[in-house]
Coordinates of C-alpha atoms and ligand atoms in Angstrom, one line a residue:
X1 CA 247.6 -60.4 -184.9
X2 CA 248.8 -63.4 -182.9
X3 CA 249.1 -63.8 -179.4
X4 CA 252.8 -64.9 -178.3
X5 CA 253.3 -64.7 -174.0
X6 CA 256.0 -62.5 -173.3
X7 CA 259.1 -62.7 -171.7
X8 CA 260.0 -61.7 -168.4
X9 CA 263.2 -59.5 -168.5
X10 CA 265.7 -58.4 -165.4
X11 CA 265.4 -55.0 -164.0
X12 CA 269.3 -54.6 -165.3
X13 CA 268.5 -54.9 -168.8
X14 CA 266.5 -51.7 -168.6
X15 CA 268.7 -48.3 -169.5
X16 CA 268.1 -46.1 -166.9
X17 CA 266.9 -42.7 -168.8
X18 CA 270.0 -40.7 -167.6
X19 CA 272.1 -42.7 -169.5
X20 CA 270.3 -42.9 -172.7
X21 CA 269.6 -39.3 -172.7
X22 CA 273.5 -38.9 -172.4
X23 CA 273.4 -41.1 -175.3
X24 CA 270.8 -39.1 -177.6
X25 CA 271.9 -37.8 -180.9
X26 CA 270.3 -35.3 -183.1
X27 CA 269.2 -36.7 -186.5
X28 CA 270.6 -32.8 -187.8
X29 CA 273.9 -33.7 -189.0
X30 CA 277.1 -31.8 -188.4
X31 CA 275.8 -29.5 -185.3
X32 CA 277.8 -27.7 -182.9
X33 CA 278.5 -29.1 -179.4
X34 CA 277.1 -25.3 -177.9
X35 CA 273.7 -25.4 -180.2
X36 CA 273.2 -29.4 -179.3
X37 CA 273.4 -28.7 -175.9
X38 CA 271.0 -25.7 -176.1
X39 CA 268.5 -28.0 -178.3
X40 CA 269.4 -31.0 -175.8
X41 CA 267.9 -28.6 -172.6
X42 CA 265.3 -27.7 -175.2
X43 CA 263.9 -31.3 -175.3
X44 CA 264.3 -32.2 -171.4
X45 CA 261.5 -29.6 -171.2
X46 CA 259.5 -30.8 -174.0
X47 CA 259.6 -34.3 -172.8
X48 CA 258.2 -33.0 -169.6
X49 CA 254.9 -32.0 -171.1
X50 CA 253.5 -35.2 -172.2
X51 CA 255.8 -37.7 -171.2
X52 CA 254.5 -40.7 -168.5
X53 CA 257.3 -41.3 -166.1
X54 CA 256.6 -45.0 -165.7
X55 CA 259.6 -47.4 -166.0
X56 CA 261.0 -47.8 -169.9
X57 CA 260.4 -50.8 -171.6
X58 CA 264.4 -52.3 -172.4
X59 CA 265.4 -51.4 -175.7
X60 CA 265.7 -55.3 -176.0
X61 CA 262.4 -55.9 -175.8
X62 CA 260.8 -52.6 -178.1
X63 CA 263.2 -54.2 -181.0
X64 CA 263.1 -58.3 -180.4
X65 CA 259.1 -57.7 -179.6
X66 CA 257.5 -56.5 -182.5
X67 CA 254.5 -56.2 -184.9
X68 CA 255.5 -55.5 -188.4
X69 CA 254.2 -58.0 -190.6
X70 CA 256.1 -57.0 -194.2
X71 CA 258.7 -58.8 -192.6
X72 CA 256.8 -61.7 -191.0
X73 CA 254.1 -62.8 -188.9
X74 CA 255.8 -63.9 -186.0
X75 CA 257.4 -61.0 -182.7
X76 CA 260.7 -62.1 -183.8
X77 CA 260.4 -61.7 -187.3
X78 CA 261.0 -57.9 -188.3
X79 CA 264.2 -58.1 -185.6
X80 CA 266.0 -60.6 -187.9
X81 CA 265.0 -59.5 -191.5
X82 CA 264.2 -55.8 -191.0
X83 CA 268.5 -54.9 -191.6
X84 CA 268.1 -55.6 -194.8
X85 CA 265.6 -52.5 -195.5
X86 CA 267.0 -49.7 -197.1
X87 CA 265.9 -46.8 -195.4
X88 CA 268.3 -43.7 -197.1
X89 CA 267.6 -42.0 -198.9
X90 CA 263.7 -42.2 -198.3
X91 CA 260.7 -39.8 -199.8
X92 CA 257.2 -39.0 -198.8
X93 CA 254.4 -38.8 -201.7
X94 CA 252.2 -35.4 -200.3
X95 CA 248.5 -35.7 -202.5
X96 CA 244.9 -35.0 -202.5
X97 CA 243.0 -32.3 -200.7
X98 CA 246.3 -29.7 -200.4
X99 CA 247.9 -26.6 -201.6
X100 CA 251.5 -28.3 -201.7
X101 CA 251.2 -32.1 -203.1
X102 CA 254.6 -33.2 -204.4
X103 CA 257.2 -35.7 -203.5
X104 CA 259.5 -34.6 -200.7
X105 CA 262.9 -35.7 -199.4
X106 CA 262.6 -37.2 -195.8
X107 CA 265.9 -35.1 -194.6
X108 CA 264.8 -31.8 -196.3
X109 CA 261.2 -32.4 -194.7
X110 CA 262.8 -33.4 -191.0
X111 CA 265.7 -31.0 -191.2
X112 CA 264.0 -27.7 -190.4
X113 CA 261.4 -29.5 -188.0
X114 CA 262.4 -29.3 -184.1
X115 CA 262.7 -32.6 -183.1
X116 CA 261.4 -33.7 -179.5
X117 CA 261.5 -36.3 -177.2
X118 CA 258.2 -37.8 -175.7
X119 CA 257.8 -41.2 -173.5
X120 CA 254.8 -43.0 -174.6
X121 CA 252.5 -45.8 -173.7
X122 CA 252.5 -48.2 -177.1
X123 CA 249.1 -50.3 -175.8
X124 CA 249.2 -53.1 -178.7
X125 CA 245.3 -54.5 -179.8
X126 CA 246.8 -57.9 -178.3
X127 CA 247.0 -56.6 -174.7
X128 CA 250.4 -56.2 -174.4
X129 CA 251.8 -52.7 -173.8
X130 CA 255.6 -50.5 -173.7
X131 CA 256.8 -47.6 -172.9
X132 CA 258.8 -46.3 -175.5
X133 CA 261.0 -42.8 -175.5
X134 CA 260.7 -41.8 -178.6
X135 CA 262.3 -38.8 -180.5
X136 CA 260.3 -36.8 -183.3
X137 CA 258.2 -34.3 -184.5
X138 CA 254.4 -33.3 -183.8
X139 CA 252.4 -35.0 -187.1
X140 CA 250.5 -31.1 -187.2
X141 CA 253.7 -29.4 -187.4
X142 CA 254.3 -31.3 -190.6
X143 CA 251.1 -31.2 -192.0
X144 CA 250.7 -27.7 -191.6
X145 CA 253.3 -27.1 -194.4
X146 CA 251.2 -29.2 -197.4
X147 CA 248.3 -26.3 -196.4
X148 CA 245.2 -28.8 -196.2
X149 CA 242.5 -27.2 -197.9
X150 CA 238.9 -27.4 -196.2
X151 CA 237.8 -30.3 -198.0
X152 CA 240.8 -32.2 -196.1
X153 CA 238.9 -34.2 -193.0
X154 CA 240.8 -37.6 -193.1
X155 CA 244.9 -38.4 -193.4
X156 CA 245.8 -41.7 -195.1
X157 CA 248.8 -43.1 -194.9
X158 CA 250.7 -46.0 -196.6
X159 CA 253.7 -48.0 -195.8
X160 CA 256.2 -49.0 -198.2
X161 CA 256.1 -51.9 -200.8
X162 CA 259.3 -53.3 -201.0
X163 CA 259.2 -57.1 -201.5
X164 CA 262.5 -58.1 -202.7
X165 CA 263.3 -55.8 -199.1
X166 CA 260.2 -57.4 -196.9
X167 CA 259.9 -61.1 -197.2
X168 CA 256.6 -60.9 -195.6
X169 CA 255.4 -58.9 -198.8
X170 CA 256.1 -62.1 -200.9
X171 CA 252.8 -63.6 -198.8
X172 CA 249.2 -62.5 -199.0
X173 CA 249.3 -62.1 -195.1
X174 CA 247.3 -58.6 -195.5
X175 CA 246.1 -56.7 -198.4
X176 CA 249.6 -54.4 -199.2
X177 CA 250.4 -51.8 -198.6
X178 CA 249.6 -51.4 -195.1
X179 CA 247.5 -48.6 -194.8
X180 CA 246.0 -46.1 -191.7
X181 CA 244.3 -43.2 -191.6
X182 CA 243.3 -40.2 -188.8
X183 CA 240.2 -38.0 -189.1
X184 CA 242.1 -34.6 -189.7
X185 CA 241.7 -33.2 -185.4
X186 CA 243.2 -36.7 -184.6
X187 CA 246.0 -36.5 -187.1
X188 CA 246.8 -32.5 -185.9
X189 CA 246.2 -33.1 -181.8
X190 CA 249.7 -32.2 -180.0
X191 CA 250.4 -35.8 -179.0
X192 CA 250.1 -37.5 -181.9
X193 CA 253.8 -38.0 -183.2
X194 CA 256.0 -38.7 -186.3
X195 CA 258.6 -40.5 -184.9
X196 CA 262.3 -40.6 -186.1
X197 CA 264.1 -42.8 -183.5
X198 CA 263.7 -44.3 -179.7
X199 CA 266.1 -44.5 -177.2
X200 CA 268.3 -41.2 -178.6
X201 CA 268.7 -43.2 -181.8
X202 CA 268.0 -43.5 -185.6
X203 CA 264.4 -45.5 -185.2
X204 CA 265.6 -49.0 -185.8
X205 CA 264.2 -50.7 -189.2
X206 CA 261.6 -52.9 -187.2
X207 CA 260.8 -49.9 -185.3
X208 CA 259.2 -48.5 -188.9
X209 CA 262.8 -46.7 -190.5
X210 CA 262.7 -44.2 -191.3
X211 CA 259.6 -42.4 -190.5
X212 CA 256.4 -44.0 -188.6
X213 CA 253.6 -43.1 -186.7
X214 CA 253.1 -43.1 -182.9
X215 CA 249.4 -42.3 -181.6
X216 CA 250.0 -43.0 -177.8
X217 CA 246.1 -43.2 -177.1
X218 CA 244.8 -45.9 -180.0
X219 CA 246.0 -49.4 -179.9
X220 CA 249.1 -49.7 -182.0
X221 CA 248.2 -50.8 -185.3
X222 CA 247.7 -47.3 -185.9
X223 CA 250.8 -46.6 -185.3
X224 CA 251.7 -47.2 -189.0
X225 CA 255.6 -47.5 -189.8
X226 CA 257.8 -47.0 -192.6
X227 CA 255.5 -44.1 -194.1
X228 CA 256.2 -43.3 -198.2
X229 CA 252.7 -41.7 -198.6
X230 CA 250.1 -39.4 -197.0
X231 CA 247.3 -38.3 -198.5
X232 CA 244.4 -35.6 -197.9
X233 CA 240.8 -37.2 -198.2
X234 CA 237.2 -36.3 -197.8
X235 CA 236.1 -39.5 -197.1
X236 CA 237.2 -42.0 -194.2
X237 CA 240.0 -44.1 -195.8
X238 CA 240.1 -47.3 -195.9
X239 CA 242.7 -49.5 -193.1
X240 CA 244.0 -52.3 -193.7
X241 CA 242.5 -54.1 -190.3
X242 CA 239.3 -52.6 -190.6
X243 CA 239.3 -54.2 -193.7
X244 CA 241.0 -57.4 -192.7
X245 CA 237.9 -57.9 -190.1
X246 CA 235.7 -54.6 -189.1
X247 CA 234.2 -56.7 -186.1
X248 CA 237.5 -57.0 -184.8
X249 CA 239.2 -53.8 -185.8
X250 CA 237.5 -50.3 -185.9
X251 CA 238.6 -47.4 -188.1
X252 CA 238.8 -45.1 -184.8
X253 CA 240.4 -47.8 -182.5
X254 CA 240.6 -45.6 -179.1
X255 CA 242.0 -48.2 -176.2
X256 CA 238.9 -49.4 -174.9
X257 CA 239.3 -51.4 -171.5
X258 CA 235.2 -51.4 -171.8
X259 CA 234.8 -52.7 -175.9
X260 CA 236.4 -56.4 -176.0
X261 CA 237.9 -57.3 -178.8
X262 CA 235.6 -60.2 -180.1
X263 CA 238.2 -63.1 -178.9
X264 CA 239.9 -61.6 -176.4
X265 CA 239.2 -58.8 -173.0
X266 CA 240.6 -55.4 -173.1
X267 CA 240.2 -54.8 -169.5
X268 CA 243.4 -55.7 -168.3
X269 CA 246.9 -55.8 -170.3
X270 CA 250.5 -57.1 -169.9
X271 CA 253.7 -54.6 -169.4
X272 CA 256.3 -56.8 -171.6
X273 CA 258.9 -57.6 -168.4
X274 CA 256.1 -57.6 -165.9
X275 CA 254.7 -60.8 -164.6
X276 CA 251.4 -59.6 -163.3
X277 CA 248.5 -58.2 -166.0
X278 CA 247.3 -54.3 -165.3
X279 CA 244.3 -52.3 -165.5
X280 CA 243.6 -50.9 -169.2
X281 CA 243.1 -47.1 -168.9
X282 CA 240.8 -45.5 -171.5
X283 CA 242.4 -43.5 -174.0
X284 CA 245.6 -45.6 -172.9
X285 CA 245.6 -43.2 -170.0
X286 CA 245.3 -40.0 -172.4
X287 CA 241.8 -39.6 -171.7
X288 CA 242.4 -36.0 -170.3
X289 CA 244.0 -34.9 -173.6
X290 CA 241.8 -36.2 -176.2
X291 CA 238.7 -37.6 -174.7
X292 CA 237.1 -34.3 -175.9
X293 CA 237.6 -35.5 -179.4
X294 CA 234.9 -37.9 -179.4
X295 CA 232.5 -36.0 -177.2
X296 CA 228.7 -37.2 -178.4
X297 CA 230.0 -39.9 -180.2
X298 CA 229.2 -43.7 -178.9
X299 CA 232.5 -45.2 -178.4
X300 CA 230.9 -48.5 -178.5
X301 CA 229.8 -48.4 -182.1
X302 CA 232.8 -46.6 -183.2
X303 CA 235.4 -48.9 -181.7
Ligands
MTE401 N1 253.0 -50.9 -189.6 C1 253.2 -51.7 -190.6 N2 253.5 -51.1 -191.8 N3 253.0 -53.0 -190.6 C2 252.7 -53.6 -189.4 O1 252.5 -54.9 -189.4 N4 252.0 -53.4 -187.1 C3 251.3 -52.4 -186.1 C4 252.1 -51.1 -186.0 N5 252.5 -50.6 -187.3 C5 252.4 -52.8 -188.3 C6 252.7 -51.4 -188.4 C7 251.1 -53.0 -184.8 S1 249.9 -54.2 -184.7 C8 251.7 -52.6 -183.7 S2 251.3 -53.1 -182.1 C9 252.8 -51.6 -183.8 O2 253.2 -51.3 -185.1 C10 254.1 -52.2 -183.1 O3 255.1 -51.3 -183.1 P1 256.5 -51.8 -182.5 O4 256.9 -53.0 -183.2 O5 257.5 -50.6 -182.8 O6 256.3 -52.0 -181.0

């Protein structure tokens, strides 16, 4: 992952989040006004539960500034060849260690799923950081459904391969498809999200359309996007920057302000529009929700 300094932005260009919540939309089609506004009221209380209330990041800068390398290597990239990526109609390939494998439709899988709205910290392995609203739905609530047997302990996941849609793909820049994983309590905690859109809208393509990850307390290249498979393992699967360089990238990847990454501190990181680097919290500042996960284990040697 390379290393570009970001650009300062005006406190104008950053919605104020009255007005995009005005702006929200449901991704359930064809809903009455009376039951939209019910739901709406619905997720201004969920938001409240795990939502930071630190300043959003302009929806400028989450979809000029990104990380998705199928469509190049550089921040710029996936916001000028991502549009071309057909994201509709879109399935997910269920396998392995379940009671219900089998290829579902994105919008049957979404449509009966309450979707909710959480602000997150996005803390990116190159010490830059966001804060994203995102809409979407608890990853448990979906996995739940599949019924993962006991021998289920791990999640994969794997993004699309689309070459003649992802110039990147063309290149040997990783080893494709991307690829993540969670150990199974990781992949079912509360806060760790499927996410559908940002900002009251359909995600946008370099945002991972139509379907991505979001796990606020590891650094973002968990945060797989443009998901077409999940899979129930025993075994830890393998990542694709673990296995790009496992010095430099862990499977477990918890932000870390005490591990450095091998070229580069973790202590400190920037807030894309700030001027001035901040402290690095551990867990990303989620520490009270899911330090508990690694209790015993030395976060040192699994980085
Ligand atoms: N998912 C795929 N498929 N390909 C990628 O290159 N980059 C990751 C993650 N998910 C990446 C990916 C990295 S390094 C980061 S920091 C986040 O996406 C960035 O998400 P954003 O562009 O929405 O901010």
């Amino acid at each position: 992952m390379l290393i570009k300094k970001p650009v300062a932005i005006k406190a104008s260009e950053i919605t104020p989040k009255a007005i995009y919540l005005k702006r929200r939309r449901f991704i359930q089609g064809g809903m009455g006004a009376a039951l939209a506004t019910v739901l709406q009221n619905n997720l201004m209380a969920a938001a409240n539960s795990y939502s930071t209330t630190e300043e959003l990041t302009s929806i400028k800068d989450i979809t000029r500034y990104n990380n998705f390398y199928e469509f190049g290597t550089s921040k710029g990239a996936p916001g000028i060849h991502a549009g071309a990526l057909t994201t509709h109609p879109w399935s997910i390939t269920v396998s392995g260690a379940c009671e219900h494998p089998g290829n579902y439709d994105l919008d049957d899988l979404i449509k009966a799923a309450e979707v909710e709205e959480r602000i997150y910290r996005l803390r990116c392995v190159e010490a830059w950081s966001m804060v994203i609203p995102w809409q979407g739905v608890p990853l448990g609530k979906i996995l739940k459904r599949f019924g993962p047997t006991s021998k289920a302990r791990y999640v994969a996941f794997r993004t699309l391969v689309r070459p003649a849609e992802m110039p990147g793909q063309r290149r040997n820049i990783l080893d494709w498809p991307y690829r993540e994983g969670l150990r199974m309590d990781e992949a079912m905690h509360p806060l760790t999200l499927l996410a559908t859109g940002l900002y009251g809208k359909d995600l946008p393509n370099q945002n991972g359309a139509p379907i991505r990850l979001v796990v606020p307390w590891k650094y973002g290249f968990k945060s797989i996007k443009s998901i077409v498979s999940i899979e129930f393992t025993e075994n830890e699967p393998p990542t694709t920057w673990n296995q790009k360089g496992a010095d430099e990238y862990g499977f477990y990847a918890n932000v870390n302000p005490a591990v450095d990454h091998p070229r580069w501190s973790q202590k400190k990181e920037r807030r894309i529009g700030d001027i001035f680097k901040r402290p690095t919290l551990p867990f990303n500042g989620y520490a009270e929700e899911v330090a508990s996960l690694y209790a015993g284990m030395d976060l040192r040697k699994h980085y």
